[in-house]
Amino acid sequence: MDRLKQVFKAKYTVSVEEIKHLVRDHGTKVIDSVQIDQVFGGMRGIQSMIWETSSLDSKEGIRFRGYSIPELRDKLPKINNATEPLPEGLFWLMMTGDLPTDEDVAWLSKEWANRSTVPQSVFKVVDSLDPSIHPMTQFTMAILALQVDSVFAHRYEEGMSKSDYWDVMYEDVMNCIARLPIISAYIYRKNFHNNNHIAADLNLDWSANFAHMLGNDSEDFKNLMRLYLTIHADHEGGNASAHTVHLVGSTLSDAYLSLAGGMTALAGPLHGLANQEVMDWIYDMVKDLGTRKPTPDQIAEYVKKTLAQGIVVPGYGHAVLRTPDPRFLAQKDFAEKHCKSDDLVNIVWNVFNIVPDILNSLGKVKNPWPNVDAHSGAILEFYGVKEHNFYTVMFGVSRALGVLAQLCWDRAYGMPLERPKSMTTEEIKAFIQNSSN
Ligand code: HAX
C-alpha cells in the first residue's frame, strides 16, 4: 500500500467509527428546516451533504481542512524552488486532514508522474473531434474516454466486495489526476498550436509539467500554474460541479464518469465558464470603447450598458460568498508582483473598483463582489495563454483535485445513493393550505 493510501486508510477508519456513533446517538436531531423560497430558489443554504475536504464561509471564503488561502500559501510545501505551494500538497491535505511534509509532496509528484501514461485510444478520440467543438466539451469527452482504464469498473464487473470500493476508487482517482494535465495540454496544442504537441517532462512537478506542455517554461508561469491549480481545487460540496460529481458518484459510477458529469456543470456560464465570459466581455469593452486603457467613467458606462441589455456582469456575484473572493485576491496579489503594468490586468482592477457600487445600486444583487473568475483570464493572457475558451478546461484540471479527493471519502464512508425528494407546485400549494388551516 502506497504512502498516501496508508495514511488515508488510517484516517478514514477513525472517521467511519465516529460517524457510526454520531448517527446512532444524534441521528434524529434537526439541523435545518427547509423554506418554500429555498425549494423554489435553487436550494440555497440547505445543509444536506457531507463534504470533508473544504468548507465555505460567506464572509471568510473557502477553508481547506480549516486553512484559508493565505494560510495555505504560507504553510503548504514549496519544493523545486517554487514561490507558490504545489497542488500536490493541497491534495494530501484534503485526503488526510494533515499538512504534508516536503517529502510527502515530492513523493506525490513522482507518483502522479509514474501514473501519467494516457491510453492511445484517448488521443484518438480527441484527434477525431472537430475543432469547432468547445474545448470544455472535448475535455469532458477525453475524460470519458479515459474511463477505459477504470480499475473500479473492471473490478466491479468481476465481482468485488463493498469493503474494497475505497481502495479501487483511490487507484482511479490517482490515475485520473495524473493524466488530466496531459489530456488538457493535448487539447490545447491540438486546437490552438496546429497539433504541435510538447512531450511531458516527468521530472517536473504536476503544475510545472502542465505549464511546460502548454508551451511556457518560465518559472513565473510555473508558479502561476501552482497557484491557479491550488486555489480552484475545491469550494465545498454545494457548488454545481462538486455536487454533480458527488451525485453521479453516489450511483457507484466510477471516478471518470463522475468527474465528466461535474465538468459538464463547470462548463455553464453561471459557473466555470465565467472565466471565459469575463475575458470576452473585457475584449468587447475594449473594442466598443476603442482603447485598452479605459477611464473609470468609460468602464462605468460600459457596465451600465451591459446591465441594460439584461446581461449579468461576468465574474461578479456568488451564491454563497458575501465579500471579495479570497481566490480573486490571491490572484490580484500575484499580478501585483508579476504583471502590474499590463493593460488587461489594470482593466480587471478598475472594474473591481467600479462594479460593486453599480451592482449594489440595483438593490437585488446579494453579493456585488468579484469571484475567482474575474481575475484569472487576464493573468493567463499575460503569460501567453490567450485562447479564452480554454480557460474553463484549466479550472477543470484543478477542480478535479477536490471533487476526486471527496469521492475517496464518499467511498470510504460507504455513502448511499443520493436521492432527495422533489415536490410539485400543486403539492406545495396543498401544503400551504393545510398548514394555514
Ligand atoms: N450581474 C448582474 N446581475 C446579477 C449579478 C451580476 N454579476 N449577480 C447576480 N445578479 C442578479 C441575478 O441575476 C438576480 O437577478 P433576477 O432576480 O433578476 O433574476 C439577482 O441579482 C439576485 O441574484 P443573487 O441572489 O445575488 O445571485 P444568485 O445566487 O442567484 O446567483 C451567480 C449567483 C453567480 C449565478 C450570479 O451572481 C451571476 O450570474 N454572476 C455572474 C456569472 C458568474 O460570475 N458566475 C461565476 C460564479 C462563481 C463560480 O461558480 N465560478 O466558477
CSV table of C-alpha atoms and ligand atoms in Angstrom, one decimal:
chain,number,residue,atom,x,y,z
A,1,MET,CA,0.0,0.0,0.0
A,2,ASP,CA,1.5,3.4,-1.0
A,3,ARG,CA,2.4,6.2,1.3
A,4,LEU,CA,-0.8,8.3,0.9
A,5,LYS,CA,-3.1,5.3,0.8
A,6,GLN,CA,-1.8,4.1,4.1
A,7,VAL,CA,-2.4,7.5,5.8
A,8,PHE,CA,-5.9,7.8,4.2
A,9,LYS,CA,-6.9,4.3,5.4
A,10,ALA,CA,-5.8,5.1,9.0
A,11,LYS,CA,-7.7,8.4,8.9
A,12,TYR,CA,-11.0,7.1,7.4
A,13,THR,CA,-11.1,4.1,9.7
A,14,VAL,CA,-11.3,6.5,12.7
A,15,SER,CA,-13.8,8.8,11.0
A,16,VAL,CA,-16.1,5.9,10.0
A,17,GLU,CA,-16.3,4.8,13.6
A,18,GLU,CA,-17.0,8.4,14.8
A,19,ILE,CA,-19.8,8.8,12.3
A,20,LYS,CA,-21.4,5.5,13.3
A,21,HIS,CA,-21.6,6.7,16.9
A,22,LEU,CA,-22.7,10.2,15.9
A,23,VAL,CA,-25.6,8.9,13.8
A,24,ARG,CA,-26.6,6.4,16.4
A,25,ASP,CA,-26.6,8.9,19.3
A,26,HIS,CA,-27.8,12.1,17.5
A,27,GLY,CA,-29.4,10.8,14.3
A,28,THR,CA,-32.9,12.4,14.9
A,29,LYS,CA,-31.7,15.9,15.8
A,30,VAL,CA,-32.7,18.5,13.2
A,31,ILE,CA,-30.0,20.7,11.6
A,32,ASP,CA,-32.1,22.8,9.2
A,33,SER,CA,-35.7,23.2,8.3
A,34,VAL,CA,-36.4,24.0,4.6
A,35,GLN,CA,-38.4,27.0,3.5
A,36,ILE,CA,-40.6,27.2,0.4
A,37,ASP,CA,-38.4,30.0,-1.1
A,38,GLN,CA,-35.4,27.7,-0.8
A,39,VAL,CA,-37.3,24.9,-2.6
A,40,PHE,CA,-38.0,27.4,-5.5
A,41,GLY,CA,-34.7,29.2,-5.1
A,42,GLY,CA,-32.1,26.7,-6.2
A,43,MET,CA,-31.9,25.1,-2.7
A,44,ARG,CA,-29.7,27.9,-1.4
A,45,GLY,CA,-28.4,27.4,2.1
A,46,ILE,CA,-30.0,24.0,2.7
A,47,GLN,CA,-27.4,21.9,4.7
A,48,SER,CA,-27.8,18.4,3.5
A,49,MET,CA,-24.5,17.0,2.3
A,50,ILE,CA,-21.2,15.8,3.9
A,51,TRP,CA,-18.1,17.3,2.3
A,52,GLU,CA,-14.9,16.8,4.2
A,53,THR,CA,-12.2,18.5,2.0
A,54,SER,CA,-13.3,22.1,2.4
A,55,SER,CA,-15.9,24.4,3.9
A,56,LEU,CA,-17.1,27.8,2.7
A,57,ASP,CA,-17.9,30.7,4.9
A,58,SER,CA,-19.8,33.6,3.3
A,59,LYS,CA,-17.5,36.2,4.8
A,60,GLU,CA,-14.2,34.5,5.1
A,61,GLY,CA,-14.3,32.5,1.9
A,62,ILE,CA,-13.0,29.0,1.5
A,63,ARG,CA,-11.1,27.0,4.0
A,64,PHE,CA,-9.5,23.7,3.0
A,65,ARG,CA,-9.4,21.4,6.1
A,66,GLY,CA,-9.5,24.6,8.2
A,67,TYR,CA,-6.8,26.5,6.3
A,68,SER,CA,-7.6,29.7,4.4
A,69,ILE,CA,-6.0,30.5,1.1
A,70,PRO,CA,-3.4,33.0,2.6
A,71,GLU,CA,-2.6,30.3,5.2
A,72,LEU,CA,-2.1,27.6,2.5
A,73,ARG,CA,0.2,29.9,0.5
A,74,ASP,CA,2.2,30.2,3.6
A,75,LYS,CA,2.2,26.7,5.0
A,76,LEU,CA,2.0,24.2,2.1
A,77,PRO,CA,5.3,22.9,0.9
A,78,LYS,CA,7.0,24.9,-1.9
A,79,ILE,CA,9.6,22.4,-3.2
A,80,ASN,CA,11.6,22.7,-6.5
A,81,ASN,CA,12.3,26.4,-5.7
A,82,ALA,CA,8.6,27.2,-6.1
A,83,THR,CA,7.3,30.5,-4.7
A,84,GLU,CA,3.7,29.2,-4.6
A,85,PRO,CA,2.5,26.0,-3.0
A,86,LEU,CA,2.3,22.8,-5.0
A,87,PRO,CA,-1.3,21.5,-5.5
A,88,GLU,CA,0.1,18.0,-4.6
A,89,GLY,CA,0.3,19.4,-1.0
A,90,LEU,CA,-3.3,20.5,-1.1
A,91,PHE,CA,-4.4,17.1,-2.4
A,92,TRP,CA,-2.6,15.5,0.5
A,93,LEU,CA,-4.2,17.9,3.0
A,94,MET,CA,-7.7,17.3,1.6
A,95,MET,CA,-7.2,13.5,1.6
A,96,THR,CA,-5.8,13.3,5.1
A,97,GLY,CA,-6.5,16.5,7.0
A,98,ASP,CA,-2.8,16.8,7.7
A,99,LEU,CA,-0.3,19.3,6.2
A,100,PRO,CA,2.2,17.3,4.2
A,101,THR,CA,5.9,17.4,4.5
A,102,ASP,CA,8.2,18.3,1.6
A,103,GLU,CA,8.9,14.5,1.3
A,104,ASP,CA,5.2,13.7,1.0
A,105,VAL,CA,4.8,16.3,-1.7
A,106,ALA,CA,7.9,15.1,-3.6
A,107,TRP,CA,6.6,11.6,-3.4
A,108,LEU,CA,3.2,12.6,-4.7
A,109,SER,CA,4.7,14.5,-7.7
A,110,LYS,CA,6.7,11.4,-8.6
A,111,GLU,CA,3.7,9.1,-8.1
A,112,TRP,CA,1.5,11.1,-10.4
A,113,ALA,CA,4.3,11.2,-13.0
A,114,ASN,CA,4.5,7.4,-12.8
A,115,ARG,CA,0.8,7.1,-13.3
A,116,SER,CA,0.5,9.6,-16.2
A,117,THR,CA,0.5,7.3,-19.2
A,118,VAL,CA,-2.6,8.1,-21.3
A,119,PRO,CA,-4.0,5.3,-23.4
A,120,GLN,CA,-3.6,6.0,-27.2
A,121,SER,CA,-7.3,5.5,-27.6
A,122,VAL,CA,-7.9,8.7,-25.7
A,123,PHE,CA,-5.7,10.8,-28.0
A,124,LYS,CA,-7.5,9.2,-31.0
A,125,VAL,CA,-10.9,10.3,-29.5
A,126,VAL,CA,-9.5,13.9,-29.2
A,127,ASP,CA,-8.0,13.8,-32.7
A,128,SER,CA,-11.3,12.8,-34.1
A,129,LEU,CA,-13.1,15.8,-32.7
A,130,ASP,CA,-13.9,18.8,-34.9
A,131,PRO,CA,-12.1,22.0,-33.8
A,132,SER,CA,-15.5,23.7,-33.6
A,133,ILE,CA,-16.4,21.6,-30.6
A,134,HIS,CA,-15.8,23.7,-27.4
A,135,PRO,CA,-12.5,22.7,-25.6
A,136,MET,CA,-14.5,22.1,-22.4
A,137,THR,CA,-16.7,19.6,-24.3
A,138,GLN,CA,-13.5,18.0,-25.8
A,139,PHE,CA,-12.1,17.8,-22.3
A,140,THR,CA,-15.2,16.1,-20.9
A,141,MET,CA,-15.2,13.6,-23.8
A,142,ALA,CA,-11.5,12.8,-23.2
A,143,ILE,CA,-12.2,12.1,-19.5
A,144,LEU,CA,-15.0,9.8,-20.6
A,145,ALA,CA,-12.5,8.1,-23.0
A,146,LEU,CA,-10.0,7.7,-20.1
A,147,GLN,CA,-12.7,5.5,-18.4
A,148,VAL,CA,-11.4,2.6,-20.4
A,149,ASP,CA,-8.8,2.2,-17.7
A,150,SER,CA,-11.1,2.4,-14.7
A,151,VAL,CA,-9.9,-0.1,-12.1
A,152,PHE,CA,-13.3,0.2,-10.3
A,153,ALA,CA,-15.3,-0.6,-13.4
A,154,HIS,CA,-13.2,-3.7,-14.2
A,155,ARG,CA,-13.2,-5.0,-10.7
A,156,TYR,CA,-16.9,-4.3,-10.2
A,157,GLU,CA,-17.7,-6.3,-13.3
A,158,GLU,CA,-15.6,-9.2,-11.9
A,159,GLY,CA,-17.5,-9.0,-8.6
A,160,MET,CA,-16.0,-7.1,-5.7
A,161,SER,CA,-16.7,-6.7,-2.0
A,162,LYS,CA,-18.1,-3.3,-0.9
A,163,SER,CA,-15.2,-3.1,1.6
A,164,ASP,CA,-12.8,-2.8,-1.4
A,165,TYR,CA,-14.6,0.1,-3.1
A,166,TRP,CA,-12.5,2.8,-1.4
A,167,ASP,CA,-9.3,1.1,-2.5
A,168,VAL,CA,-10.1,0.9,-6.2
A,169,MET,CA,-11.6,4.5,-6.1
A,170,TYR,CA,-8.2,5.7,-4.7
A,171,GLU,CA,-6.5,4.0,-7.7
A,172,ASP,CA,-8.8,5.5,-10.2
A,173,VAL,CA,-8.6,9.0,-8.6
A,174,MET,CA,-4.7,8.9,-8.6
A,175,ASN,CA,-4.5,7.7,-12.2
A,176,CYS,CA,-7.1,10.2,-13.4
A,177,ILE,CA,-5.5,13.2,-11.7
A,178,ALA,CA,-2.1,12.2,-13.0
A,179,ARG,CA,-3.4,12.2,-16.6
A,180,LEU,CA,-5.6,15.3,-16.7
A,181,PRO,CA,-2.8,17.8,-17.4
A,182,ILE,CA,-1.6,15.7,-20.3
A,183,ILE,CA,-5.0,15.4,-22.0
A,184,SER,CA,-5.9,19.0,-21.4
A,185,ALA,CA,-2.5,20.2,-22.8
A,186,TYR,CA,-3.0,17.9,-25.7
A,187,ILE,CA,-6.4,19.5,-26.4
A,188,TYR,CA,-4.8,23.0,-26.1
A,189,ARG,CA,-1.9,22.2,-28.5
A,190,LYS,CA,-4.2,20.4,-31.0
A,191,ASN,CA,-6.8,23.2,-31.2
A,192,PHE,CA,-4.5,26.3,-30.9
A,193,HIS,CA,-1.0,25.2,-31.9
A,194,ASN,CA,-1.5,23.2,-35.1
A,195,ASN,CA,-1.2,19.8,-33.3
A,196,ASN,CA,2.4,20.8,-32.4
A,197,HIS,CA,2.5,18.8,-29.1
A,198,ILE,CA,5.1,19.1,-26.3
A,199,ALA,CA,6.1,15.9,-24.6
A,200,ALA,CA,5.6,15.7,-20.8
A,201,ASP,CA,8.7,16.3,-18.7
A,202,LEU,CA,8.1,13.8,-15.9
A,203,ASN,CA,10.9,15.2,-13.7
A,204,LEU,CA,8.7,18.3,-13.2
A,205,ASP,CA,6.0,18.6,-10.6
A,206,TRP,CA,2.4,18.3,-11.7
A,207,SER,CA,1.8,22.1,-12.3
A,208,ALA,CA,5.2,22.8,-13.8
A,209,ASN,CA,4.8,20.0,-16.2
A,210,PHE,CA,1.4,21.4,-17.2
A,211,ALA,CA,3.0,24.8,-17.8
A,212,HIS,CA,5.7,23.1,-19.9
A,213,MET,CA,3.2,21.1,-22.0
A,214,LEU,CA,1.1,24.3,-22.6
A,215,GLY,CA,4.2,25.9,-24.0
A,216,ASN,CA,5.6,28.3,-21.4
A,217,ASP,CA,8.6,27.1,-19.4
A,218,SER,CA,9.2,30.3,-17.5
A,219,GLU,CA,9.5,30.0,-13.7
A,220,ASP,CA,6.8,32.7,-13.2
A,221,PHE,CA,4.3,30.8,-15.3
A,222,LYS,CA,5.1,27.5,-13.5
A,223,ASN,CA,4.4,29.4,-10.2
A,224,LEU,CA,1.2,30.8,-11.6
A,225,MET,CA,0.1,27.3,-12.5
A,226,ARG,CA,0.9,26.1,-9.0
A,227,LEU,CA,-1.2,28.9,-7.5
A,228,TYR,CA,-4.0,28.5,-10.1
A,229,LEU,CA,-4.3,24.8,-9.7
A,230,THR,CA,-4.3,25.1,-5.9
A,231,ILE,CA,-6.9,27.8,-5.5
A,232,HIS,CA,-9.5,26.4,-7.9
A,233,ALA,CA,-9.4,22.9,-6.4
A,234,ASP,CA,-12.4,22.9,-4.1
A,235,HIS,CA,-15.2,25.1,-2.9
A,236,GLU,CA,-17.1,22.9,-0.5
A,237,GLY,CA,-19.8,20.4,-1.8
A,238,GLY,CA,-22.8,22.5,-2.8
A,239,ASN,CA,-21.4,24.2,-6.0
A,240,ALA,CA,-22.7,22.7,-9.2
A,241,SER,CA,-19.6,20.9,-10.4
A,242,ALA,CA,-18.8,19.4,-6.9
A,243,HIS,CA,-22.4,18.4,-6.2
A,244,THR,CA,-22.7,16.8,-9.7
A,245,VAL,CA,-19.6,14.7,-9.1
A,246,HIS,CA,-20.9,13.6,-5.7
A,247,LEU,CA,-24.4,12.8,-7.1
A,248,VAL,CA,-23.1,10.8,-10.1
A,249,GLY,CA,-20.6,9.0,-7.9
A,250,SER,CA,-23.4,8.0,-5.5
A,251,THR,CA,-24.7,5.6,-8.1
A,252,LEU,CA,-21.3,3.8,-8.0
A,253,SER,CA,-20.3,5.3,-11.3
A,254,ASP,CA,-16.5,5.4,-11.3
A,255,ALA,CA,-14.3,8.4,-10.9
A,256,TYR,CA,-14.1,9.1,-14.6
A,257,LEU,CA,-17.8,9.1,-15.2
A,258,SER,CA,-18.4,11.1,-12.1
A,259,LEU,CA,-15.8,13.7,-13.0
A,260,ALA,CA,-17.1,14.0,-16.5
A,261,GLY,CA,-20.6,14.8,-15.1
A,262,GLY,CA,-19.1,17.5,-12.9
A,263,MET,CA,-17.2,19.0,-15.9
A,264,THR,CA,-20.5,19.5,-17.8
A,265,ALA,CA,-21.7,21.6,-14.9
A,266,LEU,CA,-18.5,23.5,-14.7
A,267,ALA,CA,-19.0,24.3,-18.4
A,268,GLY,CA,-22.0,26.5,-17.7
A,269,PRO,CA,-21.7,30.4,-17.9
A,270,LEU,CA,-23.0,30.9,-14.4
A,271,HIS,CA,-20.2,28.6,-13.1
A,272,GLY,CA,-16.8,27.9,-14.5
A,273,LEU,CA,-17.4,29.2,-18.0
A,274,ALA,CA,-17.5,32.7,-16.3
A,275,ASN,CA,-13.7,32.9,-16.7
A,276,GLN,CA,-14.1,32.8,-20.5
A,277,GLU,CA,-17.0,35.2,-20.3
A,278,VAL,CA,-15.0,37.7,-18.3
A,279,MET,CA,-12.3,38.0,-20.9
A,280,ASP,CA,-14.8,38.0,-23.8
A,281,TRP,CA,-16.6,40.8,-22.1
A,282,ILE,CA,-13.4,42.8,-21.5
A,283,TYR,CA,-12.5,42.4,-25.1
A,284,ASP,CA,-15.9,43.6,-26.2
A,285,MET,CA,-15.5,46.6,-23.9
A,286,VAL,CA,-12.0,47.4,-25.3
A,287,LYS,CA,-13.4,47.2,-28.9
A,288,ASP,CA,-16.5,49.2,-28.0
A,289,LEU,CA,-14.5,52.0,-26.3
A,290,GLY,CA,-11.6,51.8,-28.8
A,291,THR,CA,-9.0,51.8,-26.0
A,292,ARG,CA,-7.1,49.3,-23.9
A,293,LYS,CA,-6.8,52.0,-21.2
A,294,PRO,CA,-10.4,52.9,-20.5
A,295,THR,CA,-11.1,55.6,-17.8
A,296,PRO,CA,-13.3,54.7,-14.8
A,297,ASP,CA,-16.1,56.7,-16.3
A,298,GLN,CA,-15.9,54.8,-19.5
A,299,ILE,CA,-15.9,51.5,-17.6
A,300,ALA,CA,-18.9,52.5,-15.5
A,301,GLU,CA,-20.8,53.5,-18.7
A,302,TYR,CA,-20.0,50.1,-20.3
A,303,VAL,CA,-21.1,48.2,-17.2
A,304,LYS,CA,-24.4,50.0,-17.2
A,305,LYS,CA,-24.8,49.3,-20.9
A,306,THR,CA,-24.2,45.6,-20.2
A,307,LEU,CA,-26.9,45.6,-17.4
A,308,ALA,CA,-29.4,47.5,-19.6
A,309,GLN,CA,-29.1,44.7,-22.1
A,310,GLY,CA,-30.2,42.2,-19.5
A,311,ILE,CA,-26.8,40.6,-19.3
A,312,VAL,CA,-25.0,39.7,-16.0
A,313,VAL,CA,-21.6,41.2,-15.3
A,314,PRO,CA,-19.4,38.1,-15.5
A,315,GLY,CA,-17.1,37.3,-12.7
A,316,TYR,CA,-19.2,39.2,-10.1
A,317,GLY,CA,-21.7,37.8,-7.6
A,318,HIS,CA,-21.8,34.5,-5.8
A,319,ALA,CA,-24.4,32.1,-4.4
A,320,VAL,CA,-22.7,31.9,-1.0
A,321,LEU,CA,-19.9,34.5,-0.7
A,322,ARG,CA,-20.7,38.0,0.5
A,323,THR,CA,-17.2,39.5,0.3
A,324,PRO,CA,-14.5,39.7,-2.4
A,325,ASP,CA,-13.4,36.1,-3.1
A,326,PRO,CA,-10.1,35.3,-1.5
A,327,ARG,CA,-9.2,33.4,-4.7
A,328,PHE,CA,-9.6,36.7,-6.6
A,329,LEU,CA,-7.4,38.5,-4.0
A,330,ALA,CA,-4.7,35.8,-4.2
A,331,GLN,CA,-4.5,36.2,-8.0
A,332,LYS,CA,-4.5,40.0,-7.6
A,333,ASP,CA,-1.6,39.7,-5.2
A,334,PHE,CA,0.3,37.5,-7.7
A,335,ALA,CA,-0.5,40.0,-10.5
A,336,GLU,CA,0.7,42.9,-8.4
A,337,LYS,CA,4.1,41.2,-8.1
A,338,HIS,CA,4.4,40.0,-11.7
A,339,CYS,CA,2.3,42.0,-14.2
A,340,LYS,CA,1.1,45.2,-12.6
A,341,SER,CA,1.6,47.3,-15.8
A,342,ASP,CA,-0.4,45.0,-18.1
A,343,ASP,CA,-3.4,46.8,-19.7
A,344,LEU,CA,-5.9,43.9,-19.2
A,345,VAL,CA,-4.8,43.3,-15.6
A,346,ASN,CA,-5.4,47.0,-15.0
A,347,ILE,CA,-8.9,46.8,-16.5
A,348,VAL,CA,-9.6,43.9,-14.1
A,349,TRP,CA,-8.6,46.1,-11.2
A,350,ASN,CA,-10.5,49.2,-12.4
A,351,VAL,CA,-13.6,47.0,-12.9
A,352,PHE,CA,-13.2,45.8,-9.3
A,353,ASN,CA,-13.2,49.5,-8.2
A,354,ILE,CA,-16.4,50.3,-10.2
A,355,VAL,CA,-18.7,47.3,-10.5
A,356,PRO,CA,-19.6,46.7,-6.8
A,357,ASP,CA,-21.3,50.1,-6.3
A,358,ILE,CA,-23.2,49.7,-9.6
A,359,LEU,CA,-24.4,46.2,-8.7
A,360,ASN,CA,-25.4,47.4,-5.2
A,361,SER,CA,-27.4,50.2,-6.7
A,362,LEU,CA,-29.6,47.6,-8.4
A,363,GLY,CA,-30.9,46.6,-5.0
A,364,LYS,CA,-31.2,42.9,-5.8
A,365,VAL,CA,-27.7,41.5,-6.1
A,366,LYS,CA,-26.8,39.8,-2.9
A,367,ASN,CA,-23.1,39.8,-3.5
A,368,PRO,CA,-21.6,42.7,-5.6
A,369,TRP,CA,-18.0,41.5,-5.2
A,370,PRO,CA,-15.7,39.7,-7.7
A,371,ASN,CA,-15.4,35.9,-7.7
A,372,VAL,CA,-12.5,33.7,-8.7
A,373,ASP,CA,-13.3,34.1,-12.4
A,374,ALA,CA,-13.0,37.8,-12.5
A,375,HIS,CA,-9.2,37.7,-12.5
A,376,SER,CA,-7.8,34.5,-13.9
A,377,GLY,CA,-8.1,35.2,-17.6
A,378,ALA,CA,-6.1,38.5,-17.6
A,379,ILE,CA,-3.1,36.8,-16.0
A,380,LEU,CA,-3.2,33.7,-18.2
A,381,GLU,CA,-3.3,36.0,-21.2
A,382,PHE,CA,-0.2,37.9,-19.9
A,383,TYR,CA,1.7,34.6,-19.9
A,384,GLY,CA,0.6,33.7,-23.5
A,385,VAL,CA,-2.5,31.5,-22.9
A,386,LYS,CA,-4.7,33.8,-25.0
A,387,GLU,CA,-7.5,31.4,-26.0
A,388,HIS,CA,-10.4,32.3,-23.7
A,389,ASN,CA,-12.4,29.2,-24.5
A,390,PHE,CA,-9.6,27.1,-23.0
A,391,TYR,CA,-9.7,28.7,-19.5
A,392,THR,CA,-12.5,26.6,-18.1
A,393,VAL,CA,-10.5,23.4,-19.0
A,394,MET,CA,-7.7,24.7,-16.8
A,395,PHE,CA,-10.3,25.3,-14.0
A,396,GLY,CA,-11.5,21.7,-14.5
A,397,VAL,CA,-8.0,20.3,-14.1
A,398,SER,CA,-7.8,21.9,-10.7
A,399,ARG,CA,-11.4,21.2,-9.6
A,400,ALA,CA,-10.7,17.5,-10.1
A,401,LEU,CA,-8.4,17.6,-7.1
A,402,GLY,CA,-11.1,18.5,-4.6
A,403,VAL,CA,-14.0,16.5,-6.0
A,404,LEU,CA,-12.0,13.4,-6.5
A,405,ALA,CA,-10.4,13.6,-3.0
A,406,GLN,CA,-14.0,13.8,-1.7
A,407,LEU,CA,-15.1,10.8,-3.8
A,408,CYS,CA,-12.5,8.8,-2.0
A,409,TRP,CA,-14.1,9.8,1.3
A,410,ASP,CA,-17.6,9.1,-0.1
A,411,ARG,CA,-16.5,5.5,-0.9
A,412,ALA,CA,-14.6,5.1,2.4
A,413,TYR,CA,-17.8,6.2,4.3
A,414,GLY,CA,-20.0,3.9,2.1
A,415,MET,CA,-22.2,6.9,1.2
A,416,PRO,CA,-25.6,5.8,-0.1
A,417,LEU,CA,-27.3,6.6,-3.4
A,418,GLU,CA,-28.2,10.3,-3.2
A,419,ARG,CA,-31.9,10.7,-3.7
A,420,PRO,CA,-33.6,13.8,-2.4
A,421,LYS,CA,-37.4,14.2,-2.6
A,422,SER,CA,-39.0,16.6,-5.1
A,423,MET,CA,-42.4,18.1,-4.9
A,424,THR,CA,-44.9,19.5,-7.5
A,425,THR,CA,-46.2,23.1,-7.2
A,426,GLU,CA,-49.7,21.6,-6.5
A,427,GLU,CA,-48.2,19.7,-3.5
A,428,ILE,CA,-46.7,22.9,-2.2
A,429,LYS,CA,-50.0,24.8,-2.6
A,430,ALA,CA,-51.8,21.9,-0.7
A,431,PHE,CA,-49.1,22.1,2.0
A,432,ILE,CA,-49.7,25.9,2.4
A,433,GLN,CA,-53.4,25.4,2.6
A,434,ASN,CA,-53.1,22.6,5.2
A,435,SER,CA,-50.7,24.5,7.3
A,436,SER,CA,-52.9,27.6,7.4
A,437,ASN,CA,-56.0,25.6,8.4
B,1,HAX,N1,-24.5,41.0,-12.8
B,1,HAX,C1,-25.9,41.3,-12.9
B,1,HAX,N2,-26.8,40.8,-12.1
B,1,HAX,C2,-26.5,39.9,-11.2
B,1,HAX,C3,-25.2,39.5,-11.0
B,1,HAX,C4,-24.2,40.1,-11.8
B,1,HAX,N3,-22.9,39.7,-11.7
B,1,HAX,N4,-25.1,38.7,-9.9
B,1,HAX,C5,-26.4,38.5,-9.5
B,1,HAX,N5,-27.2,39.3,-10.3
B,1,HAX,C6,-28.7,39.3,-10.2
B,1,HAX,C7,-29.3,37.9,-10.5
B,1,HAX,O1,-29.3,37.6,-11.9
B,1,HAX,C8,-30.6,38.0,-9.9
B,1,HAX,O2,-31.4,38.8,-10.8
B,1,HAX,P1,-33.0,38.4,-11.0
B,1,HAX,O3,-33.7,38.5,-9.7
B,1,HAX,O4,-33.5,39.5,-12.0
B,1,HAX,O5,-33.0,37.0,-11.6
B,1,HAX,C9,-30.4,38.9,-8.7
B,1,HAX,O6,-29.2,39.6,-8.9
B,1,HAX,C10,-30.2,38.1,-7.4
B,1,HAX,O7,-29.2,37.1,-7.6
B,1,HAX,P2,-28.3,36.7,-6.3
B,1,HAX,O8,-29.2,36.0,-5.3
B,1,HAX,O9,-27.4,37.8,-5.9
B,1,HAX,O10,-27.3,35.6,-7.0
B,1,HAX,P3,-27.6,34.0,-7.3
B,1,HAX,O11,-27.2,33.3,-6.1
B,1,HAX,O12,-28.9,33.8,-7.8
B,1,HAX,O13,-26.6,33.8,-8.5
B,1,HAX,C11,-24.5,33.9,-9.7
B,1,HAX,C12,-25.2,33.7,-8.3
B,1,HAX,C13,-23.0,33.6,-9.5
B,1,HAX,C14,-25.1,32.9,-10.7
B,1,HAX,C15,-24.7,35.3,-10.1
B,1,HAX,O14,-24.1,36.2,-9.2
B,1,HAX,C16,-24.2,35.6,-11.5
B,1,HAX,O15,-24.9,35.3,-12.5
B,1,HAX,N6,-22.9,36.1,-11.7
B,1,HAX,C17,-22.3,36.3,-13.0
B,1,HAX,C18,-21.7,35.0,-13.5
B,1,HAX,C19,-20.5,34.5,-12.7
B,1,HAX,O16,-19.6,35.2,-12.5
B,1,HAX,N7,-20.5,33.2,-12.4
B,1,HAX,C20,-19.4,32.6,-11.6
B,1,HAX,C21,-19.7,32.4,-10.2
B,1,HAX,C22,-18.6,31.7,-9.4
B,1,HAX,C23,-18.3,30.4,-9.9
B,1,HAX,O17,-19.1,29.4,-9.8
B,1,HAX,N8,-17.2,30.2,-10.5
B,1,HAX,O18,-16.9,29.1,-11.2
